[in-house]
Amino acid sequence: MRLREEVLEANLELVRRGLVLFTFGNASGISRDEGLVAIKPSGVPYEKLKPEHMVITDLQGKVVEGDLRPSSDLPTHVILYQKFPAIGGVAHTHSEYATAWAQAGRPIPALGTTHADYFHGPVPVTKELTKKEIASDYEANTGYAIVRAFAKLNPESFPGALVRGHAPFCWGKDPADAAHHAVILEAIAKMAYISSGLTKTLKPLPKALHDKHFLRKHGSTAYYGQPAGKN
Amino acid sequence: MRLREEVLEANLELVRRGLVLFTFGNASGISRDEGLVAIKPSGVPYEKLKPEHMVITDLQGKVVEGDLRPSSDLPTHVILYQKFPAIGGVAHTHSEYATAWAQAGRPIPALGTTHADYFHGPVPVTKELTKKEIASDYEANTGYAIVRAFAKLNPESFPGALVRGHAPFCWGKDPADAAHHAVILEAIAKMAYISSGLTKTLKPLPKALHDKHFLRKHGSTAYYGQPAGKN
Amino acid sequence: MRLREEVLEANLELVRRGLVLFTFGNASGISRDEGLVAIKPSGVPYEKLKPEHMVITDLQGKVVEGDLRPSSDLPTHVILYQKFPAIGGVAHTHSEYATAWAQAGRPIPALGTTHADYFHGPVPVTKELTKKEIASDYEANTGYAIVRAFAKLNPESFPGALVRGHAPFCWGKDPADAAHHAVILEAIAKMAYISSGLTKTLKPLPKALHDKHFLRKHGSTAYYGQPAGKN
Amino acid sequence: MRLREEVLEANLELVRRGLVLFTFGNASGISRDEGLVAIKPSGVPYEKLKPEHMVITDLQGKVVEGDLRPSSDLPTHVILYQKFPAIGGVAHTHSEYATAWAQAGRPIPALGTTHADYFHGPVPVTKELTKKEIASDYEANTGYAIVRAFAKLNPESFPGALVRGHAPFCWGKDPADAAHHAVILEAIAKMAYISSGLTKTLKPLPKALHDKHFLRKHGSTAYYGQPAGKN
């Protein structure tokens, strides 16, 4: 099953990029045709992970293949797959700068074109969960909190969010794309942090410039990179 | 003696994780059955350390085996072993961010779930030692200062402390666990520092969420990782 | 063609120095005799780049050799070559600290001799582009914005600039020199950031000291390094 | 000549520790018996340096052996050797955090025991040079500025200083010791920077604790490390 390998590779990419300490992170992928999700098992050291360790579940998060427990964050991934039908992969890390913004409870403002190339506005941050939402189905409720933050946003134009007091979740068209966005998010989180220290009057990027950069890379008018089929 | 190897390995883990500059750090372990402590010798370069260099002392810190002087921080380790009977290993570093909090004299606030997964509240910081405590038995008095900071805290729920103006000491069920906590402490110290720069109204994690995360990993209701015996 | 190799090597130097994430960067070079520019293709992973992938264009940016699309920033490079006749290479990165200054919209003040060795004053930052300049010929207009920032500055005494809300562009006598200046700019941007956090009364380096250092390395009175022809 | 090798090794240590970018740094050593100084040549890439490239000068900085120009900072080193008779090596870097403090014009306060283990008080910063001192014999005058900052300080208790607007110079009993102190200075500069961001009421380490740590490692009462002759 090719999905297992893609999911393993996305998990390893998070490690190679320095986004994951010990086992604090997990990536998953979905086969929409089969209705199956593959996800990293919980608490297994990355250096021992093999494709066959990936846990396979259905779209309700019920394990259908695999002897190991799935990542404890599985229910968050599952809600994202249910509610964001265009996504094919999810990556969760505790990467330092993105997590620090989540801990500060602040959306990451769009200060530059690096940000604008990927997120069509500030990186959203979820609202606090209620005590009840924490007490039962906590991980699923984390997913719902993200979904609520996207009431007016398109997840294809904002490939990630900060869970308040916790850390980022990112997604993409497949597991590799989700991991790619996790790397990008950490980079823009770090640069926004540094910029914040340099001026008290931070201004977001002008809308015209933001749109220009986002649309250079996305949609029918994109002209960045090589044409499809090339390279 | 297996303990020597575990202690050596914990010391080397501190180096691999970038927590130790030159010889500024030391890890130890205890065999509760035999009443023996193994600790790194003082001032020996890490790349030359072998298991047989570990110094063996009794629970009063008297050397019972080994030609080298033990780490000058031995008396601090010994007091921790005496007063915290559940711990099996101690790790001391001057890791950058944790040390900076110790230098600032501030407990590290619990801002996120990464912190909550390991410490059941802010990371405590000791009070200043008196001139008399500094003048004689300084290292033992450093241990007593940590113990006093735990008058109302359980060392199993707070696997480390900041010694004011000095640096962190961490502990765990064995030397590897102590080193693991030293790595975690540095990570949460760095993220709390970054978060501090992003908002003037830092709020600690809500208690319900803090408890949720701590208890996902600790105690009888834990559900993180694989069941015992697995993996 | 030797220029292709020099341009490839400059691109790889940006990667080795940690200035480039994924494909966010590009270096080019010009043969003034032939009126030809060589530049990295757009969106091709660095590890796959070979000299023959470099795209060759004329001084208007028209591709004259190569199957791949040139970097989307080509028009910016071309304007710089047109308007700064003494330069032979251009390097563009999204390096973290320099980009953060660009995002903050602040020139980097000349705080120390490291800066003074390379830039004969603050690192300039461009003005915002108008909506019209963004809407059409955006990349060329980015080049013109840099040129306008140099109305009273000599590009040989200021080997780079920050594009507001975007990132740095650097240049030099050849592609290697341009990449060298991109590395320097990141280093002085980082140190200026740290200094900014240490005092509220930042003072630029006194002019006499600034001149001394700049002229130790540049112009007819230079005495740094080995005489030409040596080593 | 053994001194050449020691000086080369000290220069390479600065590179290995990440304190030196390109050729921004230099280490030297002195043979007091012979009255000879060995120093890195100016502007030669570190990876090409061999012992025979080291330039040998007398105590006035006159080259007595070697074909290459000595480091342009040689006169600073020479003044330090003349005025601080107990030192045997000097190391100069533009390491990031120490340089940032120098650029901010602030002495590094003694905030913790890591600092106290090496410097018996704040790291001193020189006064500004006058225009006349900059105009002629600039590098020697840099040395005199350091010497003036030590009017009431013992260079053996303060193994380095920050040259205002420039960068640190460190020294020690031999070239390796000087390089060691350059590494330490960078570490304490970084930690002091982080601590500065964490509290508005930074307090220096209490004198009793500062003395305790400094004297654990220095002078007749030292008890850190192994006894002389051991290990």
PDB file of N, CA and C in Angstrom, chain B residues 90-137:
ATOM      1  N   VAL B  90      19.770  11.676  37.884  1.00  0.00           N
ATOM      2  CA  VAL B  90      19.801  13.148  37.932  1.00  0.00           C
ATOM      3  C   VAL B  90      20.662  13.641  36.771  1.00  0.00           C
ATOM      4  N   ALA B  91      20.214  14.719  36.113  1.00  0.00           N
ATOM      5  CA  ALA B  91      20.992  15.317  35.031  1.00  0.00           C
ATOM      6  C   ALA B  91      21.066  16.823  35.241  1.00  0.00           C
ATOM      7  N   HIS B  92      22.273  17.343  35.178  1.00  0.00           N
ATOM      8  CA  HIS B  92      22.500  18.778  35.348  1.00  0.00           C
ATOM      9  C   HIS B  92      23.178  19.317  34.099  1.00  0.00           C
ATOM     10  N   THR B  93      22.638  20.396  33.541  1.00  0.00           N
ATOM     11  CA  THR B  93      23.277  21.042  32.397  1.00  0.00           C
ATOM     12  C   THR B  93      23.269  22.553  32.601  1.00  0.00           C
ATOM     13  N   HIS B  94      23.985  23.238  31.724  1.00  0.00           N
ATOM     14  CA  HIS B  94      23.847  24.696  31.613  1.00  0.00           C
ATOM     15  C   HIS B  94      23.200  25.003  30.263  1.00  0.00           C
ATOM     16  N   SER B  95      22.153  24.269  29.907  1.00  0.00           N
ATOM     17  CA  SER B  95      21.528  24.467  28.589  1.00  0.00           C
ATOM     18  C   SER B  95      21.017  25.899  28.489  1.00  0.00           C
ATOM     19  N   GLU B  96      21.125  26.472  27.283  1.00  0.00           N
ATOM     20  CA  GLU B  96      21.027  27.925  27.118  1.00  0.00           C
ATOM     21  C   GLU B  96      19.731  28.566  27.626  1.00  0.00           C
ATOM     22  N   TYR B  97      18.607  28.061  27.174  1.00  0.00           N
ATOM     23  CA  TYR B  97      17.356  28.755  27.519  1.00  0.00           C
ATOM     24  C   TYR B  97      16.938  28.483  28.959  1.00  0.00           C
ATOM     25  N   ALA B  98      17.077  27.254  29.412  1.00  0.00           N
ATOM     26  CA  ALA B  98      16.728  26.954  30.802  1.00  0.00           C
ATOM     27  C   ALA B  98      17.628  27.755  31.743  1.00  0.00           C
ATOM     28  N   THR B  99      18.919  27.830  31.402  1.00  0.00           N
ATOM     29  CA  THR B  99      19.843  28.601  32.225  1.00  0.00           C
ATOM     30  C   THR B  99      19.475  30.082  32.225  1.00  0.00           C
ATOM     31  N   ALA B 100      19.044  30.584  31.080  1.00  0.00           N
ATOM     32  CA  ALA B 100      18.665  32.003  31.011  1.00  0.00           C
ATOM     33  C   ALA B 100      17.474  32.312  31.914  1.00  0.00           C
ATOM     34  N   TRP B 101      16.506  31.388  31.973  1.00  0.00           N
ATOM     35  CA  TRP B 101      15.391  31.572  32.921  1.00  0.00           C
ATOM     36  C   TRP B 101      15.909  31.545  34.360  1.00  0.00           C
ATOM     37  N   ALA B 102      16.833  30.629  34.644  1.00  0.00           N
ATOM     38  CA  ALA B 102      17.405  30.553  35.999  1.00  0.00           C
ATOM     39  C   ALA B 102      18.133  31.852  36.333  1.00  0.00           C
ATOM     40  N   GLN B 103      18.825  32.402  35.341  1.00  0.00           N
ATOM     41  CA  GLN B 103      19.539  33.670  35.553  1.00  0.00           C
ATOM     42  C   GLN B 103      18.566  34.836  35.765  1.00  0.00           C
ATOM     43  N   ALA B 104      17.427  34.763  35.107  1.00  0.00           N
ATOM     44  CA  ALA B 104      16.419  35.810  35.280  1.00  0.00           C
ATOM     45  C   ALA B 104      15.647  35.613  36.581  1.00  0.00           C
ATOM     46  N   GLY B 105      15.833  34.466  37.216  1.00  0.00           N
ATOM     47  CA  GLY B 105      15.171  34.201  38.502  1.00  0.00           C
ATOM     48  C   GLY B 105      13.678  33.987  38.384  1.00  0.00           C
ATOM     49  N   ARG B 106      13.260  33.524  37.201  1.00  0.00           N
ATOM     50  CA  ARG B 106      11.815  33.342  36.972  1.00  0.00           C
ATOM     51  C   ARG B 106      11.451  31.885  36.779  1.00  0.00           C
ATOM     52  N   PRO B 107      10.374  31.428  37.442  1.00  0.00           N
ATOM     53  CA  PRO B 107       9.845  30.104  37.102  1.00  0.00           C
ATOM     54  C   PRO B 107       9.394  30.139  35.644  1.00  0.00           C
ATOM     55  N   ILE B 108       9.462  29.008  34.960  1.00  0.00           N
ATOM     56  CA  ILE B 108       8.986  28.966  33.575  1.00  0.00           C
ATOM     57  C   ILE B 108       7.489  28.710  33.596  1.00  0.00           C
ATOM     58  N   PRO B 109       6.694  29.674  33.117  1.00  0.00           N
ATOM     59  CA  PRO B 109       5.245  29.486  33.160  1.00  0.00           C
ATOM     60  C   PRO B 109       4.814  28.380  32.205  1.00  0.00           C
ATOM     61  N   ALA B 110       3.729  27.732  32.540  1.00  0.00           N
ATOM     62  CA  ALA B 110       3.217  26.628  31.709  1.00  0.00           C
ATOM     63  C   ALA B 110       2.315  27.218  30.645  1.00  0.00           C
ATOM     64  N   LEU B 111       2.860  27.418  29.459  1.00  0.00           N
ATOM     65  CA  LEU B 111       2.134  28.132  28.407  1.00  0.00           C
ATOM     66  C   LEU B 111       1.507  27.210  27.384  1.00  0.00           C
ATOM     67  N   GLY B 112       1.947  25.959  27.370  1.00  0.00           N
ATOM     68  CA  GLY B 112       1.443  25.106  26.304  1.00  0.00           C
ATOM     69  C   GLY B 112       1.429  23.648  26.708  1.00  0.00           C
ATOM     70  N   THR B 113       0.903  22.847  25.793  1.00  0.00           N
ATOM     71  CA  THR B 113       0.726  21.439  26.110  1.00  0.00           C
ATOM     72  C   THR B 113       2.051  20.675  26.113  1.00  0.00           C
ATOM     73  N   THR B 114       3.069  21.181  25.404  1.00  0.00           N
ATOM     74  CA  THR B 114       4.378  20.519  25.458  1.00  0.00           C
ATOM     75  C   THR B 114       4.874  20.527  26.907  1.00  0.00           C
ATOM     76  N   HIS B 115       4.728  21.665  27.539  1.00  0.00           N
ATOM     77  CA  HIS B 115       5.073  21.827  28.953  1.00  0.00           C
ATOM     78  C   HIS B 115       4.180  20.924  29.820  1.00  0.00           C
ATOM     79  N   ALA B 116       2.897  20.983  29.546  1.00  0.00           N
ATOM     80  CA  ALA B 116       1.923  20.249  30.374  1.00  0.00           C
ATOM     81  C   ALA B 116       2.105  18.743  30.286  1.00  0.00           C
ATOM     82  N   ASP B 117       2.655  18.280  29.190  1.00  0.00           N
ATOM     83  CA  ASP B 117       2.896  16.840  29.055  1.00  0.00           C
ATOM     84  C   ASP B 117       3.909  16.334  30.090  1.00  0.00           C
ATOM     85  N   TYR B 118       4.732  17.227  30.618  1.00  0.00           N
ATOM     86  CA  TYR B 118       5.832  16.802  31.489  1.00  0.00           C
ATOM     87  C   TYR B 118       5.828  17.407  32.886  1.00  0.00           C
ATOM     88  N   PHE B 119       5.437  18.662  33.006  1.00  0.00           N
ATOM     89  CA  PHE B 119       5.469  19.348  34.302  1.00  0.00           C
ATOM     90  C   PHE B 119       4.033  19.714  34.669  1.00  0.00           C
ATOM     91  N   HIS B 120       3.641  19.358  35.866  1.00  0.00           N
ATOM     92  CA  HIS B 120       2.261  19.611  36.255  1.00  0.00           C
ATOM     93  C   HIS B 120       2.092  21.014  36.852  1.00  0.00           C
ATOM     94  N   GLY B 121       2.750  21.995  36.272  1.00  0.00           N
ATOM     95  CA  GLY B 121       2.704  23.395  36.710  1.00  0.00           C
ATOM     96  C   GLY B 121       3.971  24.084  36.249  1.00  0.00           C
ATOM     97  N   PRO B 122       4.169  25.335  36.658  1.00  0.00           N
ATOM     98  CA  PRO B 122       5.393  26.043  36.253  1.00  0.00           C
ATOM     99  C   PRO B 122       6.651  25.313  36.740  1.00  0.00           C
ATOM    100  N   VAL B 123       7.751  25.466  36.011  1.00  0.00           N
ATOM    101  CA  VAL B 123       9.015  24.878  36.463  1.00  0.00           C
ATOM    102  C   VAL B 123       9.527  25.731  37.612  1.00  0.00           C
ATOM    103  N   PRO B 124       9.688  25.145  38.792  1.00  0.00           N
ATOM    104  CA  PRO B 124      10.045  25.963  39.962  1.00  0.00           C
ATOM    105  C   PRO B 124      11.480  26.473  39.905  1.00  0.00           C
ATOM    106  N   VAL B 125      11.701  27.592  40.577  1.00  0.00           N
ATOM    107  CA  VAL B 125      13.039  28.159  40.688  1.00  0.00           C
ATOM    108  C   VAL B 125      13.364  28.290  42.170  1.00  0.00           C
ATOM    109  N   THR B 126      14.586  28.000  42.540  1.00  0.00           N
ATOM    110  CA  THR B 126      14.951  28.023  43.961  1.00  0.00           C
ATOM    111  C   THR B 126      15.105  29.453  44.467  1.00  0.00           C
ATOM    112  N   LYS B 127      15.086  29.577  45.787  1.00  0.00           N
ATOM    113  CA  LYS B 127      15.403  30.864  46.425  1.00  0.00           C
ATOM    114  C   LYS B 127      16.923  31.040  46.448  1.00  0.00           C
ATOM    115  N   GLU B 128      17.355  32.296  46.646  1.00  0.00           N
ATOM    116  CA  GLU B 128      18.786  32.577  46.790  1.00  0.00           C
ATOM    117  C   GLU B 128      19.351  31.855  48.012  1.00  0.00           C
ATOM    118  N   LEU B 129      20.554  31.372  47.885  1.00  0.00           N
ATOM    119  CA  LEU B 129      21.239  30.831  49.056  1.00  0.00           C
ATOM    120  C   LEU B 129      21.747  31.983  49.919  1.00  0.00           C
ATOM    121  N   THR B 130      21.854  31.739  51.203  1.00  0.00           N
ATOM    122  CA  THR B 130      22.456  32.743  52.082  1.00  0.00           C
ATOM    123  C   THR B 130      23.978  32.696  51.927  1.00  0.00           C
ATOM    124  N   LYS B 131      24.638  33.744  52.437  1.00  0.00           N
ATOM    125  CA  LYS B 131      26.106  33.754  52.365  1.00  0.00           C
ATOM    126  C   LYS B 131      26.702  32.544  53.082  1.00  0.00           C
ATOM    127  N   LYS B 132      26.072  32.190  54.173  1.00  0.00           N
ATOM    128  CA  LYS B 132      26.574  31.061  54.959  1.00  0.00           C
ATOM    129  C   LYS B 132      26.434  29.752  54.162  1.00  0.00           C
ATOM    130  N   GLU B 133      25.293  29.598  53.504  1.00  0.00           N
ATOM    131  CA  GLU B 133      25.088  28.384  52.705  1.00  0.00           C
ATOM    132  C   GLU B 133      26.071  28.310  51.529  1.00  0.00           C
ATOM    133  N   ILE B 134      26.478  29.485  51.036  1.00  0.00           N
ATOM    134  CA  ILE B 134      27.447  29.494  49.944  1.00  0.00           C
ATOM    135  C   ILE B 134      28.850  29.179  50.474  1.00  0.00           C
ATOM    136  N   ALA B 135      29.129  29.710  51.663  1.00  0.00           N
ATOM    137  CA  ALA B 135      30.495  29.603  52.190  1.00  0.00           C
ATOM    138  C   ALA B 135      30.894  28.163  52.493  1.00  0.00           C
ATOM    139  N   SER B 136      29.963  27.374  53.024  1.00  0.00           N
ATOM    140  CA  SER B 136      30.365  25.985  53.278  1.00  0.00           C
ATOM    141  C   SER B 136      29.297  25.015  52.806  1.00  0.00           C
ATOM    142  N   ASP B 137      29.735  23.888  52.301  1.00  0.00           N
ATOM    143  CA  ASP B 137      28.808  22.878  51.753  1.00  0.00           C
ATOM    144  C   ASP B 137      27.900  23.476  50.694  1.00  0.00           C
TER     145      ASP B 137
END
